[in-house]
Coordinates of N, CA and C in Angstrom, one line a residue:
X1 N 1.6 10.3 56.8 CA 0.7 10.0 55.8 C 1.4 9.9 54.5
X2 N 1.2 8.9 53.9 CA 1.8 8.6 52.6 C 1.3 10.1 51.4
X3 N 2.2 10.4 50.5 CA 2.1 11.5 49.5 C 2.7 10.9 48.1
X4 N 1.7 10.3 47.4 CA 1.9 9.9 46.4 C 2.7 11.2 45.7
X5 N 2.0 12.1 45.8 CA 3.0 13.2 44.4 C 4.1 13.2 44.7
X6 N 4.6 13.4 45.8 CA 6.0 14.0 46.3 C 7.0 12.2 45.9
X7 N 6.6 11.7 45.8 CA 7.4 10.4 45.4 C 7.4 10.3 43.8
X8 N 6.5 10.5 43.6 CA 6.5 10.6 41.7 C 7.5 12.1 41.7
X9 N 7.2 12.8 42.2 CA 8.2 14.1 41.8 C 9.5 14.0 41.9
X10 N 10.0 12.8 43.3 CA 11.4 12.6 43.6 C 12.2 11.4 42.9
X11 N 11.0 10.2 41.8 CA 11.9 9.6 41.7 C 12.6 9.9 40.3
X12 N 12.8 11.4 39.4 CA 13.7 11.5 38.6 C 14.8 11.6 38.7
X13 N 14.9 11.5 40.4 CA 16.4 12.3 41.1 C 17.5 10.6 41.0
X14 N 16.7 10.0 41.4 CA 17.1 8.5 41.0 C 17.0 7.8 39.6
X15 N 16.4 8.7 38.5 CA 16.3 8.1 37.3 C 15.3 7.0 36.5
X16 N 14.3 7.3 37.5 CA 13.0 6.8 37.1 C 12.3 8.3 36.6
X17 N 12.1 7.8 35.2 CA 10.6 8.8 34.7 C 9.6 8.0 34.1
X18 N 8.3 8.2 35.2 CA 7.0 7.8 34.7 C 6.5 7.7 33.2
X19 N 6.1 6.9 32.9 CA 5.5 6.4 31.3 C 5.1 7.8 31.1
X20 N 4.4 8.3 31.6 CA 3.4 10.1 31.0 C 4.2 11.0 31.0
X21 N 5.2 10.7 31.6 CA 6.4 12.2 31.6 C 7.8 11.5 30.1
X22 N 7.3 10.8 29.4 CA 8.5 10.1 28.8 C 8.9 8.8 28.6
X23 N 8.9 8.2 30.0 CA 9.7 7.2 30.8 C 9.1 5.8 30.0
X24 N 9.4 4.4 30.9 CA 8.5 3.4 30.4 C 8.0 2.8 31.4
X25 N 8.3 2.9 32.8 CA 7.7 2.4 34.4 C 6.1 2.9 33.9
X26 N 5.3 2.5 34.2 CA 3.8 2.8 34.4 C 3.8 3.1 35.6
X27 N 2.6 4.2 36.4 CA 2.4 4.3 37.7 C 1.5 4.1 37.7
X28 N 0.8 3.4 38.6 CA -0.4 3.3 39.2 C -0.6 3.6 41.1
X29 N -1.7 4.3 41.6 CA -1.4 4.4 42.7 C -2.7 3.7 43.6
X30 N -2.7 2.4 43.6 CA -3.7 1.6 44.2 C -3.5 2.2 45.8
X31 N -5.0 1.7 46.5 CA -5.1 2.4 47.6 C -5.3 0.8 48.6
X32 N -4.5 0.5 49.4 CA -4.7 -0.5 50.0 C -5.7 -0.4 50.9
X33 N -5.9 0.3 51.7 CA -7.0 0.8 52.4 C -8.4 1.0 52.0
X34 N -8.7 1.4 50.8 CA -10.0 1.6 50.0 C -10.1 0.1 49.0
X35 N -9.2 -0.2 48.6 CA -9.1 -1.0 47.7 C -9.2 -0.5 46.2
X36 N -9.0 0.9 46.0 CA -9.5 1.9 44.7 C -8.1 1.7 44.0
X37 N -8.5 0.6 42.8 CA -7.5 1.1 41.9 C -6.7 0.3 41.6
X38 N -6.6 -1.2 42.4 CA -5.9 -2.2 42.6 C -6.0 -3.2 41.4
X39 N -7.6 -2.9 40.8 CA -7.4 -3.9 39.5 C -6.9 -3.4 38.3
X40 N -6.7 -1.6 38.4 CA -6.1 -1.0 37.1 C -4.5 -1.6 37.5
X41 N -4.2 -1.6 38.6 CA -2.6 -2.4 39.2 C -2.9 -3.5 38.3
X42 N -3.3 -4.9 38.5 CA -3.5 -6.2 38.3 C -3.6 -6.0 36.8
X43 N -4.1 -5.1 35.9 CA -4.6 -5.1 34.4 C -3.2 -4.6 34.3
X44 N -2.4 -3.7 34.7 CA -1.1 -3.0 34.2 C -0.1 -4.1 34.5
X45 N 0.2 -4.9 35.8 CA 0.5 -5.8 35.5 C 0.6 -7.3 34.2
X46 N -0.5 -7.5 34.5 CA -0.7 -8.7 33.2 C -0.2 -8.1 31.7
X47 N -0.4 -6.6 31.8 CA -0.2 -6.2 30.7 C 1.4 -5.9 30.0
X48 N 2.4 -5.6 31.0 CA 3.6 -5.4 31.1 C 4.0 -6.8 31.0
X49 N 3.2 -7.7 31.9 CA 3.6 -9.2 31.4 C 3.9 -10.0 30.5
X50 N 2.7 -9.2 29.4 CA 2.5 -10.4 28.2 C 3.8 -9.4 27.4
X51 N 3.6 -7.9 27.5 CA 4.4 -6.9 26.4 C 5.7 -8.1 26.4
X52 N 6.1 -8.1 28.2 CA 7.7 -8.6 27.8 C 7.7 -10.3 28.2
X53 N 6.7 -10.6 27.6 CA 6.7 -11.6 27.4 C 7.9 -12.9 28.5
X54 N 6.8 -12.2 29.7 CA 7.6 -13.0 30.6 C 6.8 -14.5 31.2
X55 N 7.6 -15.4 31.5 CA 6.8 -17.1 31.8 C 7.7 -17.5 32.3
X56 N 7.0 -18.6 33.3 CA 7.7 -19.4 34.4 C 7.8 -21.1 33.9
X57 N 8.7 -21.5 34.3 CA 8.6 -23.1 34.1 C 8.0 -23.8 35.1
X58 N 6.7 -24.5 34.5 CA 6.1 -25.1 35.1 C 5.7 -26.4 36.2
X59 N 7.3 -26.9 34.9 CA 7.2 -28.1 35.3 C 8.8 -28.5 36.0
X60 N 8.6 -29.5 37.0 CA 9.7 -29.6 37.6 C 9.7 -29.7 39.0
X61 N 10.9 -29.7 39.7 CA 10.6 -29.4 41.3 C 10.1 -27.7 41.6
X62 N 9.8 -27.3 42.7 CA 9.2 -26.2 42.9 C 10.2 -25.4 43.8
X63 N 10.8 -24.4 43.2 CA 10.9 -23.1 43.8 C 10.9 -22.0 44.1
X64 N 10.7 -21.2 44.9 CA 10.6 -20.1 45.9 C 10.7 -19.3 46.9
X65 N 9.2 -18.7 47.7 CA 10.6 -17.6 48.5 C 8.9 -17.7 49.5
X66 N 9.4 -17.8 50.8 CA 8.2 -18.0 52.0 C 8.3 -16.3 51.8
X67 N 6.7 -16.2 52.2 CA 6.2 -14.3 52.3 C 6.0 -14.2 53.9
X68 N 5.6 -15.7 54.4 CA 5.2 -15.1 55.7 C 5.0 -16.7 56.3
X69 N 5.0 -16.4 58.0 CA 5.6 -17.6 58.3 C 4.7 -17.6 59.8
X70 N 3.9 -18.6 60.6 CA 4.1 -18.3 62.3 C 3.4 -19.9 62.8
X71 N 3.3 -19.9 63.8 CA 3.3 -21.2 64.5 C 2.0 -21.3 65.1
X72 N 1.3 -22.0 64.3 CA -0.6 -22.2 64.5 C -0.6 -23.3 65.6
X73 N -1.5 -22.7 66.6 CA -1.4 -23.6 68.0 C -1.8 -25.7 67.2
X74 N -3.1 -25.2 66.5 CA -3.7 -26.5 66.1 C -2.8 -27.1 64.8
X75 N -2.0 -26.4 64.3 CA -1.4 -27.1 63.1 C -0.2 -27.3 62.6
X76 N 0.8 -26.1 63.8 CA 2.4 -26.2 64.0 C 2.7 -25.1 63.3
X77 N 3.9 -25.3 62.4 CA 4.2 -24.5 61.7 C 4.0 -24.1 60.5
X78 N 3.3 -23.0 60.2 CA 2.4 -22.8 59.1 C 3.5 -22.0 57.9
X79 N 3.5 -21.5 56.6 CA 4.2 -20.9 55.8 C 3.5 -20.7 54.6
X80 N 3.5 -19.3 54.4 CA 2.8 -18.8 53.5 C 3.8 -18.7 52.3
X81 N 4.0 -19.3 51.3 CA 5.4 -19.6 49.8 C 4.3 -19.4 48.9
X82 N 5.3 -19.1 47.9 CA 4.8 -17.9 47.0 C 6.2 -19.1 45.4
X83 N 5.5 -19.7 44.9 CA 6.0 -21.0 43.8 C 6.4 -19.7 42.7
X84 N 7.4 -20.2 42.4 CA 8.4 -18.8 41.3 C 8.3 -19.8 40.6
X85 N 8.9 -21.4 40.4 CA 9.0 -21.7 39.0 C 9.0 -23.4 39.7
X86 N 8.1 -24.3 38.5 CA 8.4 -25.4 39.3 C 6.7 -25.8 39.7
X87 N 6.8 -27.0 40.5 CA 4.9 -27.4 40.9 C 5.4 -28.0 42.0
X88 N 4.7 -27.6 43.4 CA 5.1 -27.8 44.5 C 3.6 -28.6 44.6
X89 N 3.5 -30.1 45.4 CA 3.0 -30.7 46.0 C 2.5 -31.5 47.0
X90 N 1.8 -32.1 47.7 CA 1.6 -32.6 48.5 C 2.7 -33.8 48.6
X91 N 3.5 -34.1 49.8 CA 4.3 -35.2 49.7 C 5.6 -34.8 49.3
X92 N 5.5 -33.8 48.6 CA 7.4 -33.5 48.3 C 7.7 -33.2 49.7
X93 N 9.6 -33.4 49.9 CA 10.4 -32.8 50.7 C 10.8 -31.7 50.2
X94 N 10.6 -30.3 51.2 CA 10.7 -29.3 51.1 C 11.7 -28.6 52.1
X95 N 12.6 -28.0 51.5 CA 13.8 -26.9 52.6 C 13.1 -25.6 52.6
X96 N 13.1 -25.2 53.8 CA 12.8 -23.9 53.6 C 13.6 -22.7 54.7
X97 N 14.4 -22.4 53.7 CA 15.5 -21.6 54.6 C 16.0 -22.7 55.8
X98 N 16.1 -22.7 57.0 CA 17.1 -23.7 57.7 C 16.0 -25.1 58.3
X99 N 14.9 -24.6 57.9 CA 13.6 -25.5 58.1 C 13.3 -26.3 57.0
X100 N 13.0 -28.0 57.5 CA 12.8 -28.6 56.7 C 11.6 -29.2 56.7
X101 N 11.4 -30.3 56.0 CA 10.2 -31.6 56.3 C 9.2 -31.7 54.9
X102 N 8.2 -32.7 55.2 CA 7.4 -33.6 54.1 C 6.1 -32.2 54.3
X103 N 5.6 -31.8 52.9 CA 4.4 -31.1 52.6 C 3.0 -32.0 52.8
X104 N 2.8 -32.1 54.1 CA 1.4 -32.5 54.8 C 0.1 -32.0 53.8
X105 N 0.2 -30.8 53.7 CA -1.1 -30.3 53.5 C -0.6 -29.1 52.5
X106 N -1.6 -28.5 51.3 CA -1.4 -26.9 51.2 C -2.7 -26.5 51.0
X107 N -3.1 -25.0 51.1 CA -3.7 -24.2 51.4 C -3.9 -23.5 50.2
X108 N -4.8 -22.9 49.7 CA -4.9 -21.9 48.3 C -5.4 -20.4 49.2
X109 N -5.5 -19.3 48.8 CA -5.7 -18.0 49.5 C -7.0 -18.1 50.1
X110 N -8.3 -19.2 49.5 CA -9.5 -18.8 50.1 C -9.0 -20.1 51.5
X111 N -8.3 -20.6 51.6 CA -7.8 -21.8 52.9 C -8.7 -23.1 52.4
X112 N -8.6 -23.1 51.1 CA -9.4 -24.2 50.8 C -8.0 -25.4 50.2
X113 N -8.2 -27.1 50.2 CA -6.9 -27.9 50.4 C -6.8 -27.9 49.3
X114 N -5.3 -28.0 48.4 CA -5.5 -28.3 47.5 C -3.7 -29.1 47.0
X115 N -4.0 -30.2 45.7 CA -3.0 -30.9 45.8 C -1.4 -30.6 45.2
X116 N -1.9 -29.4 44.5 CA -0.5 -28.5 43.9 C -0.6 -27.4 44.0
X117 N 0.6 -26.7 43.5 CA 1.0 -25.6 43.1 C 1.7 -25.1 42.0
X118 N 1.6 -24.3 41.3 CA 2.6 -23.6 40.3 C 2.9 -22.7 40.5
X119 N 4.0 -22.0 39.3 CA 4.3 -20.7 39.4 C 3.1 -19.9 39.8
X120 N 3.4 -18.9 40.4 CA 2.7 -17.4 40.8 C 1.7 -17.6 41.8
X121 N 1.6 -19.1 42.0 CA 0.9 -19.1 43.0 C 1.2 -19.3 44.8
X122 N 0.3 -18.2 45.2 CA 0.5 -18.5 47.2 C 0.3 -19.5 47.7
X123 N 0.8 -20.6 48.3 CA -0.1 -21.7 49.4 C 0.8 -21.4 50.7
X124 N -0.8 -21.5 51.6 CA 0.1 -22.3 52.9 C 1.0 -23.4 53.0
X125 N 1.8 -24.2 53.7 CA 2.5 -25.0 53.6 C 2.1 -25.8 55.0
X126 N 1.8 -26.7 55.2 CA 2.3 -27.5 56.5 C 3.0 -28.4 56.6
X127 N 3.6 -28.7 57.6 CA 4.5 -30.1 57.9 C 5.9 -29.5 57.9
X128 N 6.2 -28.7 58.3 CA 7.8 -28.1 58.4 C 8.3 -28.7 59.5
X129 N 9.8 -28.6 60.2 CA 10.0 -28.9 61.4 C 9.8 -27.1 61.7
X130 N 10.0 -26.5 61.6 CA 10.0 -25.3 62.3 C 9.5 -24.1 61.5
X131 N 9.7 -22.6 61.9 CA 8.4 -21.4 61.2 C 10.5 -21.2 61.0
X132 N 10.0 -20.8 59.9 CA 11.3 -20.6 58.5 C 11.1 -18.7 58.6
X133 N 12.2 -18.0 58.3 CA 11.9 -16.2 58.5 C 11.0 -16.0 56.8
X134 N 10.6 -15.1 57.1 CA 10.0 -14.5 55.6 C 11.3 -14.1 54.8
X135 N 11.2 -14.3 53.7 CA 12.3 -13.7 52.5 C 13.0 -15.4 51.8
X136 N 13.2 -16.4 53.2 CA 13.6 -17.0 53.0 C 13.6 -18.1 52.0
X137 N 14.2 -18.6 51.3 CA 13.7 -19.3 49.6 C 13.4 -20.8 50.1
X138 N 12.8 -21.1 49.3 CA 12.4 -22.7 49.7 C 12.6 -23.3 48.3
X139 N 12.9 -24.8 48.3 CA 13.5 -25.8 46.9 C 12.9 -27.1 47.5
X140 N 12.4 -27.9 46.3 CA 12.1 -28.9 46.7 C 13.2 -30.1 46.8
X141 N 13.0 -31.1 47.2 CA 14.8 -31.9 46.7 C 13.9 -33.3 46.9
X142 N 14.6 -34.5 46.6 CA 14.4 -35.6 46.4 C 14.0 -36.1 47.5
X143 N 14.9 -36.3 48.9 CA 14.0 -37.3 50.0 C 14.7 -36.2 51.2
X144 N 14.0 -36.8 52.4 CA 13.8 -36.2 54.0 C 15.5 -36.1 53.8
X145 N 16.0 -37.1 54.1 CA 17.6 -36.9 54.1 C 18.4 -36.0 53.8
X146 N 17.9 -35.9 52.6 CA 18.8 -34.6 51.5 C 17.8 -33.4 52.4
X147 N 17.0 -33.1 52.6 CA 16.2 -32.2 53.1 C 17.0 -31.8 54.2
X148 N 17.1 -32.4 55.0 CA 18.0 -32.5 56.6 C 19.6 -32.3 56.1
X149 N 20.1 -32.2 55.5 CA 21.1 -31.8 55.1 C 21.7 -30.7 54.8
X150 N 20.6 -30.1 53.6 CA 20.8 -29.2 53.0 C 20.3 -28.1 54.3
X151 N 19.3 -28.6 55.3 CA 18.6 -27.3 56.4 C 19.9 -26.9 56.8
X152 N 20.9 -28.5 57.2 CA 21.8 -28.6 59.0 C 22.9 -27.6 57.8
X153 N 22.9 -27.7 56.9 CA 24.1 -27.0 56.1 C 24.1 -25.2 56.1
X154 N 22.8 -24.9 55.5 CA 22.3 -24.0 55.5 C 22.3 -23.2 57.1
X155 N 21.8 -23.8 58.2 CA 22.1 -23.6 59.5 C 23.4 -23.1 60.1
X156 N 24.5 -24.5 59.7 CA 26.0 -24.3 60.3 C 26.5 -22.7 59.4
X157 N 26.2 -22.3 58.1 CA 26.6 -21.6 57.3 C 25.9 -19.7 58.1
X158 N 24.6 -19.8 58.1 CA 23.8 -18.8 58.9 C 24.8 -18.6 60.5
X159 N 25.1 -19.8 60.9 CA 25.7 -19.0 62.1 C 26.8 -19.1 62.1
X160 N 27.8 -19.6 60.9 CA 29.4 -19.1 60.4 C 29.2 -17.5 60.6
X161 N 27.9 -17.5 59.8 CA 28.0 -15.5 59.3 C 27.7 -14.8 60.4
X162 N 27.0 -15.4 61.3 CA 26.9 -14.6 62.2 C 28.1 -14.1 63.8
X163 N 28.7 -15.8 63.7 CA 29.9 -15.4 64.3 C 31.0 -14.9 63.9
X164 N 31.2 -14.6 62.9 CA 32.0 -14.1 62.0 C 31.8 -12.5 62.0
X165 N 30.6 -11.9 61.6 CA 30.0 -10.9 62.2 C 30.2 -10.1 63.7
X166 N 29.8 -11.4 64.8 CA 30.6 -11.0 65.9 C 31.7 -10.7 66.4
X167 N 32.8 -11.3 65.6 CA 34.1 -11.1 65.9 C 34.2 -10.4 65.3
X168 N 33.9 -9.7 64.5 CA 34.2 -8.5 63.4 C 34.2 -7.3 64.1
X169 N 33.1 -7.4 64.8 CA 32.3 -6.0 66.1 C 33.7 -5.7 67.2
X170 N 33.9 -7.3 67.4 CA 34.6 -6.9 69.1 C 36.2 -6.6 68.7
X171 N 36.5 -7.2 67.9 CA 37.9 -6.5 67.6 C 37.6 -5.1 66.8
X172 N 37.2 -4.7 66.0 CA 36.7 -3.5 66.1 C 36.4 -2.5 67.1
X173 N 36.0 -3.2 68.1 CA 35.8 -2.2 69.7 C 37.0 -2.4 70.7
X174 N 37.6 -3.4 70.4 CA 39.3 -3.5 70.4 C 39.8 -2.3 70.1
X175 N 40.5 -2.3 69.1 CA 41.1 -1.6 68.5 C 40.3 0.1 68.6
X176 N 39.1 0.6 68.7 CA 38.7 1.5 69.3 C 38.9 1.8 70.7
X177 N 39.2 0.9 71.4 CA 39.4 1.2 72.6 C 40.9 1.6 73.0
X178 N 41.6 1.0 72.3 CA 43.0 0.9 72.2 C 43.4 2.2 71.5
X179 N 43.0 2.8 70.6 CA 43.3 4.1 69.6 C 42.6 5.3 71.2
X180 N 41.4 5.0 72.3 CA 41.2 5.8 72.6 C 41.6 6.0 73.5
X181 N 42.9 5.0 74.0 CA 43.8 5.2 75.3 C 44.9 5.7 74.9

C-alpha cells in the first residue's frame, strides 16, 4: 500500500524539501483511484506553468514521445503520442522509434477524429507499419522515403547496441570462467 508520508518524510534525504517545509517543489497527493485531488494537481500544475513561464512551439513539424502503443485487431497498429512541440497532422510522415508510415487517422482522448495536433496534446495515431515501444520519440520528416530510412537506421543502430551488449556478456563469462579455473 502506497504511504504518502513516509515518501514526503524521505525525500530530504535526497534533497527535495516540500514548498511548506521551506522548499519550492509543491506537493500534492492526487488519489488515482478516488480521483480526490487531481484538479488541485492540474491547478498546481498550470500554475507552476505560467510562474515559469513555460511554452511550446507551435508551429512546425511535430515532435514527441509515444506513451503507449498495441495492435487493434480492426485498425492495426494503434499509438497513443503525446505532441511536445510542433503540429502533428493527418497525412504527415511520421518515424516512430524503428516504426514508420503516413498518419491515416488521429484520435483526441474522447476517440473522437480529429485533423491536428499541438503541443501537450494526446492522439491516437494510425497508419504505422508496426506497434513502436512506449518511451519511444516520434518526429515528423518530409516524405515516406526519409521515413524508411531514418526507421531502417534507427533499427540497424538498436540492434548494433544490442549485439554489442551481447558480446560484452559472453566475454565477460569468458574471462569469469577462465579466472575460475
Amino acid at each position: 500500500r502506497a504511504d504518502p508520508r513516509r515518501v514526503t518524510n524521505e525525500l530530504p534525504t535526497h534533497e527535495v524539501v516540500a514548498e511548506d517545509s521551506g522548499g519550492e517543489p509543491q506537493f500534492v497527493e492526487p488519489s488515482a483511484k478516488t480521483g480526490d485531488r487531481v484538479d488541485t494537481l492540474l491547478d498546481a500544475i498550470s500554475l507552476q506553468a505560467e510562474v515559469l513561464e513555460l511554452s511550446a512551439i507551435a508551429t512546425g513539424r511535430a515532435t514527441g514521445v509515444v506513451i503507449e502503443s498495441a495492435l487493434d485487431k480492426g485498425r492495426g497498429p494503434v499509438a497513443t503520442v503525446l505532441v511536445q512541440q510542433g503540429t502533428l497532422g493527418k497525412g504527415d510522415y511520421l518515424v516512430c522509434g524503428v516504426q514508420y508510415g503516413r498518419v491515416r487517422a488521429l484520435f483526441d482522448e474522447a476517440g473522437k477524429q480529429v485533423q491536428s495536433a499541438g503541443p501537450s496534446i494526446p492522439v491516437q495515431v494510425l497508419g504505422l507499419s508496426g506497434v513502436p515501444d512506449a518511451g519511444d520519440d516520434f518526429v515528423v520528416v518530409e516524405d515516406e522515403r526519409l521515413a524508411r530510412d531514418v526507421a531502417q537506421q534507427r533499427d540497424a543502430k538498436r540492434r548494433e547496441t544490442r549485439l554489442v551488449g551481447q558480446a560484452g556478456n559472453r566475454m565477460e563469462d569468458i574471462m569469469a570462467q577462465m579466472g575460475a579455473a
